[in-house]
Coordinates of C-alpha atoms in Angstrom, one line a residue:
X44 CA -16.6 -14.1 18.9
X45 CA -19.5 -14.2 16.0
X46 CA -17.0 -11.5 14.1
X47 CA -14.3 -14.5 14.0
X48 CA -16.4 -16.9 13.5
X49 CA -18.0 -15.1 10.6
X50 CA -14.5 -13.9 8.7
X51 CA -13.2 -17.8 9.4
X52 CA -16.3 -18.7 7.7
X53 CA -15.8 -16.7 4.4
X54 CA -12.2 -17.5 4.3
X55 CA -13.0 -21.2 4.1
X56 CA -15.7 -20.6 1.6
X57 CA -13.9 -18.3 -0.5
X58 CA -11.9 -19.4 -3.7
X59 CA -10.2 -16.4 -3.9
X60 CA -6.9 -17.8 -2.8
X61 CA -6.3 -14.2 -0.6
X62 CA -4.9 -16.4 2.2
X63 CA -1.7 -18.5 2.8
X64 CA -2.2 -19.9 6.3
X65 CA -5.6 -19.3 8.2
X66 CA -4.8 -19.7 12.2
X67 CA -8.2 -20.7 13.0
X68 CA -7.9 -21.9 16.4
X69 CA -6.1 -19.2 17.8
X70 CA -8.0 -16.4 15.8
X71 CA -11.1 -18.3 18.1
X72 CA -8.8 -18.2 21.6
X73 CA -8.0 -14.8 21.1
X74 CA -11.8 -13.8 20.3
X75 CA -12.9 -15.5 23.3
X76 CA -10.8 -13.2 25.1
X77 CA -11.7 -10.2 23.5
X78 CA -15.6 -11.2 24.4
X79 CA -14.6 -11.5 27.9
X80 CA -12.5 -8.2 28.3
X81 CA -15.7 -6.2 26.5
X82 CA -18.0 -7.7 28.5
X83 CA -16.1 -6.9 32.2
X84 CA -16.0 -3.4 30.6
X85 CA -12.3 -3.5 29.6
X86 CA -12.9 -2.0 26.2
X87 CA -9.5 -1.7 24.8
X88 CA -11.0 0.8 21.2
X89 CA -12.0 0.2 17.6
X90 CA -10.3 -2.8 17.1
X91 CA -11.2 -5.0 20.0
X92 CA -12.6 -8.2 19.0
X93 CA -12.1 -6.8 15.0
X94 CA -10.8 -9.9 12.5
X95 CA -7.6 -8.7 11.0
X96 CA -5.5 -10.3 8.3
X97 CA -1.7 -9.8 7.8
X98 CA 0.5 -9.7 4.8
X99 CA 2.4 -12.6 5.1
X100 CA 6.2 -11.1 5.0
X101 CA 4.9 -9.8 8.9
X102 CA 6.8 -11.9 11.2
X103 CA 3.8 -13.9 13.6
X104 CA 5.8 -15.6 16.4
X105 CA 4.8 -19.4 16.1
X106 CA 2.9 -19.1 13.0
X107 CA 4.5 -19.4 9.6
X108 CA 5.5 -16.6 7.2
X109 CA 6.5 -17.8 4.0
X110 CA 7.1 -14.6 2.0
X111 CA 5.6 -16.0 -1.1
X112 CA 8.8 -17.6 -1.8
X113 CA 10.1 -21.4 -1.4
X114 CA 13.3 -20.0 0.1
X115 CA 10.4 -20.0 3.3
X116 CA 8.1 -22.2 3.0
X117 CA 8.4 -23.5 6.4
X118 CA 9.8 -20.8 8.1
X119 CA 8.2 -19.9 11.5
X120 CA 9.7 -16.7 13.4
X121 CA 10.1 -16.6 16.9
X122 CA 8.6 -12.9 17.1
X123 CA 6.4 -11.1 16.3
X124 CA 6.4 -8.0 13.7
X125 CA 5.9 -4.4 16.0
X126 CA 2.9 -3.8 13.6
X127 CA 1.1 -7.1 14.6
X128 CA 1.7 -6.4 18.4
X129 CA 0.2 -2.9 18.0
X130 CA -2.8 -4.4 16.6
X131 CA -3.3 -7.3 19.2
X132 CA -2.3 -4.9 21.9
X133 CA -5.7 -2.7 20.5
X134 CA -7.7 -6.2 20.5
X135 CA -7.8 -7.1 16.9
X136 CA -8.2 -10.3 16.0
X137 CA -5.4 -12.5 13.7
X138 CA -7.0 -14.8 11.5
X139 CA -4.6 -15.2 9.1
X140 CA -1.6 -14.3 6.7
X141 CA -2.6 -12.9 3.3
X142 CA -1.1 -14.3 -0.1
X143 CA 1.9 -11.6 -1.3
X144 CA 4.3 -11.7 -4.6
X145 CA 7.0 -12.7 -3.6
X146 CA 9.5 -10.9 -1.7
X147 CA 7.0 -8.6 -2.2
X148 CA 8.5 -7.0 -5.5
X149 CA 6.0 -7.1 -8.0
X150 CA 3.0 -4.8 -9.0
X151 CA 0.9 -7.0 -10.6
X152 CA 0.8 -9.7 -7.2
X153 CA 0.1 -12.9 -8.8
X154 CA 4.1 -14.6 -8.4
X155 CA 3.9 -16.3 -5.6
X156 CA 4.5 -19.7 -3.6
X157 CA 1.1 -19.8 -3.1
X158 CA -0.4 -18.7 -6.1
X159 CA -2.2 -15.4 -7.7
X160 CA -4.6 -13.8 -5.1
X161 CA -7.9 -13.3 -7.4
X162 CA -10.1 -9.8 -7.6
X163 CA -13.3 -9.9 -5.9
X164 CA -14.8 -7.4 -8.7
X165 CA -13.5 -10.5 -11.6
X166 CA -11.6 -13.4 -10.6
X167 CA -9.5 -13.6 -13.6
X168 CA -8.0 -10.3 -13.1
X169 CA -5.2 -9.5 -10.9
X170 CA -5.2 -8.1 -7.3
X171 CA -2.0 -5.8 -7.9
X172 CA 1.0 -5.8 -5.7
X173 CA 2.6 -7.2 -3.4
X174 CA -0.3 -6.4 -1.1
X175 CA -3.0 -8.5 -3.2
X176 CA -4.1 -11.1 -0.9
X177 CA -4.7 -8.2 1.6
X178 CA -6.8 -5.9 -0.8
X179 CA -8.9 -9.2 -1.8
X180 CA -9.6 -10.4 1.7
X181 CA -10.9 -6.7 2.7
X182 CA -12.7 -6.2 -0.8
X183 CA -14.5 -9.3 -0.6
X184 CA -15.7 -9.1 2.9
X185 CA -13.5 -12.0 4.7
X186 CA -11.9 -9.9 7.4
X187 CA -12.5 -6.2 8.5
X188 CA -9.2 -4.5 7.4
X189 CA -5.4 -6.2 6.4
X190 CA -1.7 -5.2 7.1
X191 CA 0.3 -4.6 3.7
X192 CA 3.1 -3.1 2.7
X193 CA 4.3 -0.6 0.4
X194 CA 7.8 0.8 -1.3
X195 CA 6.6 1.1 -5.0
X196 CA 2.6 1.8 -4.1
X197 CA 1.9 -2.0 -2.4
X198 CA -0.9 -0.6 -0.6
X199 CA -2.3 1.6 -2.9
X200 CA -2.2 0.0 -5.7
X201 CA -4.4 -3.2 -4.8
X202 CA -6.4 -0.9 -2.7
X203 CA -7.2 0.6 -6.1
X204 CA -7.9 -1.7 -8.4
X205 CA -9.9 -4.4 -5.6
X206 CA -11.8 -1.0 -4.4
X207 CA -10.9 -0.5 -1.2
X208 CA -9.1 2.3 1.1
X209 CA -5.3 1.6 1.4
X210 CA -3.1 4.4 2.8
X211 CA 0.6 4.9 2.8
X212 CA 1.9 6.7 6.0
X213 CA 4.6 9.2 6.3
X214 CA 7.5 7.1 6.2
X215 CA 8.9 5.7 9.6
X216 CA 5.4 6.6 11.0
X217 CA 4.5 3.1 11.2
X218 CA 7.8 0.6 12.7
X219 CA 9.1 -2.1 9.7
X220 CA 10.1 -3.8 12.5
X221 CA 10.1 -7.5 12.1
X222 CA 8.7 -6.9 8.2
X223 CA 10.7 -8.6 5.6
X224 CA 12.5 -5.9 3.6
X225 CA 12.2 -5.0 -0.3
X226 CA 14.0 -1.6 0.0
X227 CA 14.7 -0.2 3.5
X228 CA 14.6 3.5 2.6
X229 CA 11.3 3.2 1.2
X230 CA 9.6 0.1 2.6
X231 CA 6.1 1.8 4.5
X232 CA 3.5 -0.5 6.6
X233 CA -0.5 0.5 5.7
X234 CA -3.8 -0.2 6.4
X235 CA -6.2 -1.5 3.7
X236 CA -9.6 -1.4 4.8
X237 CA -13.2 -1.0 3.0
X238 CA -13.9 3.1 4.6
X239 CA -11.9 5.6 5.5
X240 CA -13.2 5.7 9.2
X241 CA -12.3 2.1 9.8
X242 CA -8.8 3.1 8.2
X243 CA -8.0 5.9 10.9
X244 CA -9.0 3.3 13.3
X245 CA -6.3 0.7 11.9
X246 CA -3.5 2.9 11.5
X247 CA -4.4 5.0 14.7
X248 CA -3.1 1.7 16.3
X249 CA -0.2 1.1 14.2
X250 CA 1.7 4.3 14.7
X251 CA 4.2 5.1 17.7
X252 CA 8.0 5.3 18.5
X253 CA 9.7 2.1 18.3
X254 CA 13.0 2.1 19.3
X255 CA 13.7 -1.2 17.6
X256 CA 13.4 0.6 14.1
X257 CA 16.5 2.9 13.0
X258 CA 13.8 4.5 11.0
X259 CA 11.1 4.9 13.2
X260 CA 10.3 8.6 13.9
X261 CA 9.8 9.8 16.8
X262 CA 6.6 12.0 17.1
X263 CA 3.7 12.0 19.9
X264 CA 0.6 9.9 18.6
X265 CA -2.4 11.9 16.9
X266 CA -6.2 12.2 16.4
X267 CA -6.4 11.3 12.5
X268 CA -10.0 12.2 13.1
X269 CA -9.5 15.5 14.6
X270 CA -10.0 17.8 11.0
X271 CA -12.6 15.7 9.4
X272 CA -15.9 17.6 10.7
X273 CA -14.3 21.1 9.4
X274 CA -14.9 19.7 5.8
X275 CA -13.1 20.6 2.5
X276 CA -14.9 24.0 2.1
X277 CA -12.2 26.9 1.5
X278 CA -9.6 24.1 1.1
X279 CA -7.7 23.8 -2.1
X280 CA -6.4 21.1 -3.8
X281 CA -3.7 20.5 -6.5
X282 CA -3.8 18.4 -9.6
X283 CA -0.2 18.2 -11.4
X284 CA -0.5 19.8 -14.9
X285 CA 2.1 17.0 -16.0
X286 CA 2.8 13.0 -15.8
X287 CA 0.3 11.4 -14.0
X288 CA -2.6 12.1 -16.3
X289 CA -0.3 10.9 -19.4
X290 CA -0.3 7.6 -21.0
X291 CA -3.4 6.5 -18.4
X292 CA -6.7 4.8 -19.6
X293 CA -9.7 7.1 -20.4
X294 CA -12.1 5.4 -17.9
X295 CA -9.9 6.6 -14.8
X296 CA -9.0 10.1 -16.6
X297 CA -12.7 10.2 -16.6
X298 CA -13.3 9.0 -13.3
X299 CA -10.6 11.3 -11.4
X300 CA -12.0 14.1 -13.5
X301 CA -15.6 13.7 -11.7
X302 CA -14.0 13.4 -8.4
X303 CA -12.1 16.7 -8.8
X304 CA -15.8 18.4 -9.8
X305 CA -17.1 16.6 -6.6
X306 CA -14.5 18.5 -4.5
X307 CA -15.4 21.5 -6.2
X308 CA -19.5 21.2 -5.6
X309 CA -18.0 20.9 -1.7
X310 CA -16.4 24.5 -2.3
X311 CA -12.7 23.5 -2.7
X312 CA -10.2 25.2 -4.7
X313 CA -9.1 22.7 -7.4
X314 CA -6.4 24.3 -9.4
X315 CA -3.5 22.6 -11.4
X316 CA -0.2 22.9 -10.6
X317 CA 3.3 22.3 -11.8
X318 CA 6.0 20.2 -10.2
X319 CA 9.0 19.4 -11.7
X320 CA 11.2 16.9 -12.6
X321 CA 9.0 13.7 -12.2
X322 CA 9.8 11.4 -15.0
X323 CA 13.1 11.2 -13.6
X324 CA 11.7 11.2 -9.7
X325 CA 10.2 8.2 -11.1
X326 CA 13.1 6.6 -13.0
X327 CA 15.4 7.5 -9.3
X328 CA 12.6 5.4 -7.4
X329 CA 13.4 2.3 -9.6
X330 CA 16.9 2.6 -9.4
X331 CA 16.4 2.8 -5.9
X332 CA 14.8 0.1 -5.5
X333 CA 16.7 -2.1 -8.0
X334 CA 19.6 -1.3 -6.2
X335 CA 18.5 -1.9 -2.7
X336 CA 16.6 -4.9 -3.4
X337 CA 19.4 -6.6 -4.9
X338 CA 21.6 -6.1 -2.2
X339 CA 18.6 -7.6 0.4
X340 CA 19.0 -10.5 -1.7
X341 CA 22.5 -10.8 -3.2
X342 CA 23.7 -13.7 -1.6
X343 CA 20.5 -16.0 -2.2
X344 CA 20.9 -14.8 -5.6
X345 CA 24.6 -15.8 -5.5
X346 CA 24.2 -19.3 -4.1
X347 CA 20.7 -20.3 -4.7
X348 CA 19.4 -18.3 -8.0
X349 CA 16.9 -21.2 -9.0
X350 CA 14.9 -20.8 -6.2
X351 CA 13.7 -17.3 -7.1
X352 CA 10.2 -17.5 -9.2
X353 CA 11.7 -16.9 -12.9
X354 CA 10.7 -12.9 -13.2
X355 CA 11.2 -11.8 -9.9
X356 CA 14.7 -13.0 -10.2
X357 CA 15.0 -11.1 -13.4
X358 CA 13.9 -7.8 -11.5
X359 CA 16.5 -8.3 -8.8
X360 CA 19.7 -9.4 -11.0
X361 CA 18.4 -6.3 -13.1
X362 CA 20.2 -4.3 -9.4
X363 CA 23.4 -6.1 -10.1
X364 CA 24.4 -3.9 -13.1
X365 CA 23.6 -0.5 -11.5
X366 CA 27.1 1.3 -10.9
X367 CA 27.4 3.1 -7.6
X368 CA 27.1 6.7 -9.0
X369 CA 23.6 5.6 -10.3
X370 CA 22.9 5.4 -7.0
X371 CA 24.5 8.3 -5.8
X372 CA 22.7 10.5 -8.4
X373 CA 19.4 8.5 -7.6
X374 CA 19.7 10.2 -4.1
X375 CA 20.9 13.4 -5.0
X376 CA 17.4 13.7 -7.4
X377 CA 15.6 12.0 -4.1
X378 CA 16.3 15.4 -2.2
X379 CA 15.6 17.2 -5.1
X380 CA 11.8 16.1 -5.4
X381 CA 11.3 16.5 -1.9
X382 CA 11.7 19.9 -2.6
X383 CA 9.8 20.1 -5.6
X384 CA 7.0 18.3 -4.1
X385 CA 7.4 20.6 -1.0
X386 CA 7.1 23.7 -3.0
X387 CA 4.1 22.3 -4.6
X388 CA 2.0 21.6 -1.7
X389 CA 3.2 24.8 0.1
X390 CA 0.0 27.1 -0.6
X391 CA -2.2 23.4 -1.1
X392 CA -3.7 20.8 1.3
X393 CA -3.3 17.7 -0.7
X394 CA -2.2 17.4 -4.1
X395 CA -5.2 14.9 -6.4
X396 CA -4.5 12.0 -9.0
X397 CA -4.7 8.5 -10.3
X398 CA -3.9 6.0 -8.1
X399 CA -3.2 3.6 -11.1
X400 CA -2.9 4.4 -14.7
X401 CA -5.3 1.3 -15.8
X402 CA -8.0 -1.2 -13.5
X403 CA -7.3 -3.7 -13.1
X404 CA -5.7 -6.5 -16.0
X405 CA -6.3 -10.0 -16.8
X406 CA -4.1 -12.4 -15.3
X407 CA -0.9 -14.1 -16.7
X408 CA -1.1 -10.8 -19.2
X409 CA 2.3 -9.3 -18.8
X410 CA 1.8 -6.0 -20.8
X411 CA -1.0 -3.8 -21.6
X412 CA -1.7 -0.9 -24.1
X413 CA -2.4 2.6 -23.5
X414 CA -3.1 5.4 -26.1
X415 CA -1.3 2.7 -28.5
X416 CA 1.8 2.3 -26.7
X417 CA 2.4 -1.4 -25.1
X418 CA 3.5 -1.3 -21.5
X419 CA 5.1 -3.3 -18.8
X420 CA 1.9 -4.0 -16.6
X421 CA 3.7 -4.5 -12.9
X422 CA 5.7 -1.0 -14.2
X423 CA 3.1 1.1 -15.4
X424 CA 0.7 -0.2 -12.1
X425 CA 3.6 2.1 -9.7
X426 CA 4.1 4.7 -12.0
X427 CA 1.2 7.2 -10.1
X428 CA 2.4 5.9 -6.0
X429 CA 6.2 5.1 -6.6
X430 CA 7.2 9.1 -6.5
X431 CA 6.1 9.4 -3.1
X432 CA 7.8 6.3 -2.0
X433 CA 11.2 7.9 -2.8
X434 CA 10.1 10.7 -1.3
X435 CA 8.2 9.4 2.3
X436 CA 5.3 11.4 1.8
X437 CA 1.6 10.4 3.4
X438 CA -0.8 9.2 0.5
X439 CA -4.1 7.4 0.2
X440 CA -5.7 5.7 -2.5
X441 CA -9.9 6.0 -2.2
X442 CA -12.1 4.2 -4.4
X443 CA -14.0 6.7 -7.0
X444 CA -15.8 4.1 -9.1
X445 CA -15.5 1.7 -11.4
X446 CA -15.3 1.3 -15.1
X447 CA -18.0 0.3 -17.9
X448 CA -17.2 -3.4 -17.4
X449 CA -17.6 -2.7 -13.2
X450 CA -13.9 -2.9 -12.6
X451 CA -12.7 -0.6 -9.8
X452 CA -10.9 2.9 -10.2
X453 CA -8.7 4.2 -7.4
X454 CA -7.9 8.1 -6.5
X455 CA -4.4 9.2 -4.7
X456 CA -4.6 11.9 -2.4
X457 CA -1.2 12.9 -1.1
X458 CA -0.4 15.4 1.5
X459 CA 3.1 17.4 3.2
X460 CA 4.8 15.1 5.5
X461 CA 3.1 14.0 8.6
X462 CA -0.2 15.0 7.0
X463 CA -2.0 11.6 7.1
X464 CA -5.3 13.8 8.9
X465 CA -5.6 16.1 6.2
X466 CA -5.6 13.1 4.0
X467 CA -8.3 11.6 6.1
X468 CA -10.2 15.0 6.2
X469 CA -10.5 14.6 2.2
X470 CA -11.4 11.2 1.8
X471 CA -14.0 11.3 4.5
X472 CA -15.8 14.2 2.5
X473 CA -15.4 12.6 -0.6
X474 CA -16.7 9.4 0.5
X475 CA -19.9 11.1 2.2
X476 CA -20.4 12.8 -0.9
X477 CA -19.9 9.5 -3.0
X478 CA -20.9 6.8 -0.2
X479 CA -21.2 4.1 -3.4
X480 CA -17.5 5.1 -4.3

């Protein structure tokens, strides 16, 4: 109960605008509950009695889950999101919906109903997207860990650039049940939480078969934990000789340099290696998503176009003009790269880069420049986590710093398929090695 009532606390005296709807009362209910079942002994884990926050394109039976967009406003489901049951099945506590961009298709975060989630580490730069209000709330201390989403790096990327731990599961590890969907072929659900330990916990709750998602995998239920006391000694680890360290700022070059000489003072093999085809792994994961975004919202567009906030409209009538072979050729790459990123990791553990290309940018600030080139901000964000979107792999973005000015730097780890320990195992040692990030 003093958990609760703490995290209701900071909400309410935090101007960070991280939440849409706080449900105080029953966040109290529910903790009152919790304090009972721990003190009869029925300790359900790690979670009981733990203050949560969801993204608020989770369906919360009787509360209200507006998307970020006016087209919900006043919408209140009738059920309840498999990912939010999981969690109050393990205990946790609901105290709220975090602020998204709406629809949840935008990298930088701040389009929304509600308004622009602000960074803990400065307030007048952006979260990142879509999972911005979730990154903030966890960065700044209001609630222990947050649901978010990702299918173009959602999790990872405001887990990066707020500081905090957000990981990406295999895809269908987690169910999208009852989440609003952006692109169904590469929406993921993901923890975002301040360590790495208190991320195994979250997403150790999150995962199972659930029959009521088509692409919900079936696979027995794991110890995430189980490989972290071996350590990274004798393990080896890939950095790609290509893409993601091009056209990137030289603070987080810098920074994911010094983390791959941390692995190798903890006796790792850190060796580069070559994977390829990813500019246009890249350019296939926006045309996926273009295309499968528009059709998610192709009759709103059709009937109600005003409605949509002015650039996220853009994005999605951007979808209208693919032609179906795009798509078909998008997919056809799609296998490709699973292949090529297969191949890559086949003698490796986890494969090391940039979460983001940049920290985190001012808001309203629509483009940035990098080695003299002006960019796209909400493009450039995903170019580092939207690969492994298309392609359903496990990846976790770690904090490893910050910049001069104190802004925070984000490392990706990814691993094989189903490799979400491994991933674990190398962000615990990191984080023991570097326990200030």
């Amino acid at each position: 109960m003093q958990a609760t009532r703490a995290s209701l606390e900071r909400i309410a005296a935090s101007d960070l605008n991280a939440f849409v709807t706080v449900t105080e009362d029953a966040a109290l209910d529910r903790a009152a509950v919790a304090e009972r079942e721990i003190g009869a002994g029925c300790y359900r884990g790690q979670l009981h009695g733990v203050p949560l926050a969801v993204k608020d394109i989770f369906n919360t039976e009787g509360v209200r889950t507006t998307m970020g967009s006016s087209f919900f406003a006043d919408h209140v489901p009738d059920h309840s999101a498999t990912a939010v049951l999981r969690l109050e099945a393990a205990g946790a506590v609901i105290v709220g919906k975090t602020t998204t961009h709406e629809f949840a298709y935008g990298g930088t975060g701040d389009r929304s109903l509600s308004g622009a989630p602000r960074n803990p580490a400065d307030p007048t730069r952006i979260t990142g997207g879509s999972s911005g209000g979730s990154a903030a709330a966890v960065a700044a201390g209001l609630v222990w860990g947050a649901l978010g989403t990702d299918t173009g790096g959602s999790v990872r990327i405001p887990a990066a650039l707020c500081g905090v731990v957000g990981m990406k599961p295999t895809y269908g590890r987690v169910s999208t049940y009852g989440v609003f969907p952006l692109a169904p072929t590469m929406d993921h659900v993901g923890p975002l939480t301040r360590s790495v330990a208190d991320n195994v916990a979250m997403l150790s709750a999150l995962v199972g078969h659930d029959p009521l998602d088509p692409y919900s995998v079936d696979r027995d239920v794991e110890d995430f934990s189980r490989l972290v006391a071996r350590g990274v000694r004798g393990g080896a680890i890939g950095i790609p000789s290509e893409y993601y360290f091009e056209q990137i700022d030289p603070e987080v070059r810098q920074r994911v340099e010094t983390v791959a000489a941390t692995f190798r003072s903890l006796g790792a093999q850190v060796r580069e290696v070559h994977i390829p085809r990813l500019h246009e792994t890249f350019q296939a994961q926006r045309l996926t998503l273009a295309a499968e975004a528009f059709a998610v919202h192709a009759e709103r567009l059709a009937t109600d176009p005003e409605r949509f906030d002015s650039r996220v409209r853009e994005r999605l009538l951007g979808g209208e003009r693919l032609l179906a072979h795009q798509y078909v050729l998008a997919q056809q790459l799609r296998q490709q790269a699973r292949t090529d990123f297969g191949h890559a990791l086949r003698e490796l553990d986890v494969l090391l880069t940039p979460s983001t290309p940049v920290a985190a940018t001012p808001l309203g600030i629509d483009e940035v420049t990098i080695g003299g080139q002006l960019v796209n901000v909400s493009a450039v964000l995903a170019r580092f986590t939207a690969l492994t979107n298309l392609i359903g792999l496990p990846s976790l973005s770690i904090p490893c710093g910050t910049t001069r000015t104190g802004l925070p730097v984000g490392l990706q780890l990814i691993a094989g398929a189903f490799g979400e320990a491994t991933l674990y195992r190398y962000a615990m040692a990191y984080e023991h090695a570097n326990p200030e990030g």
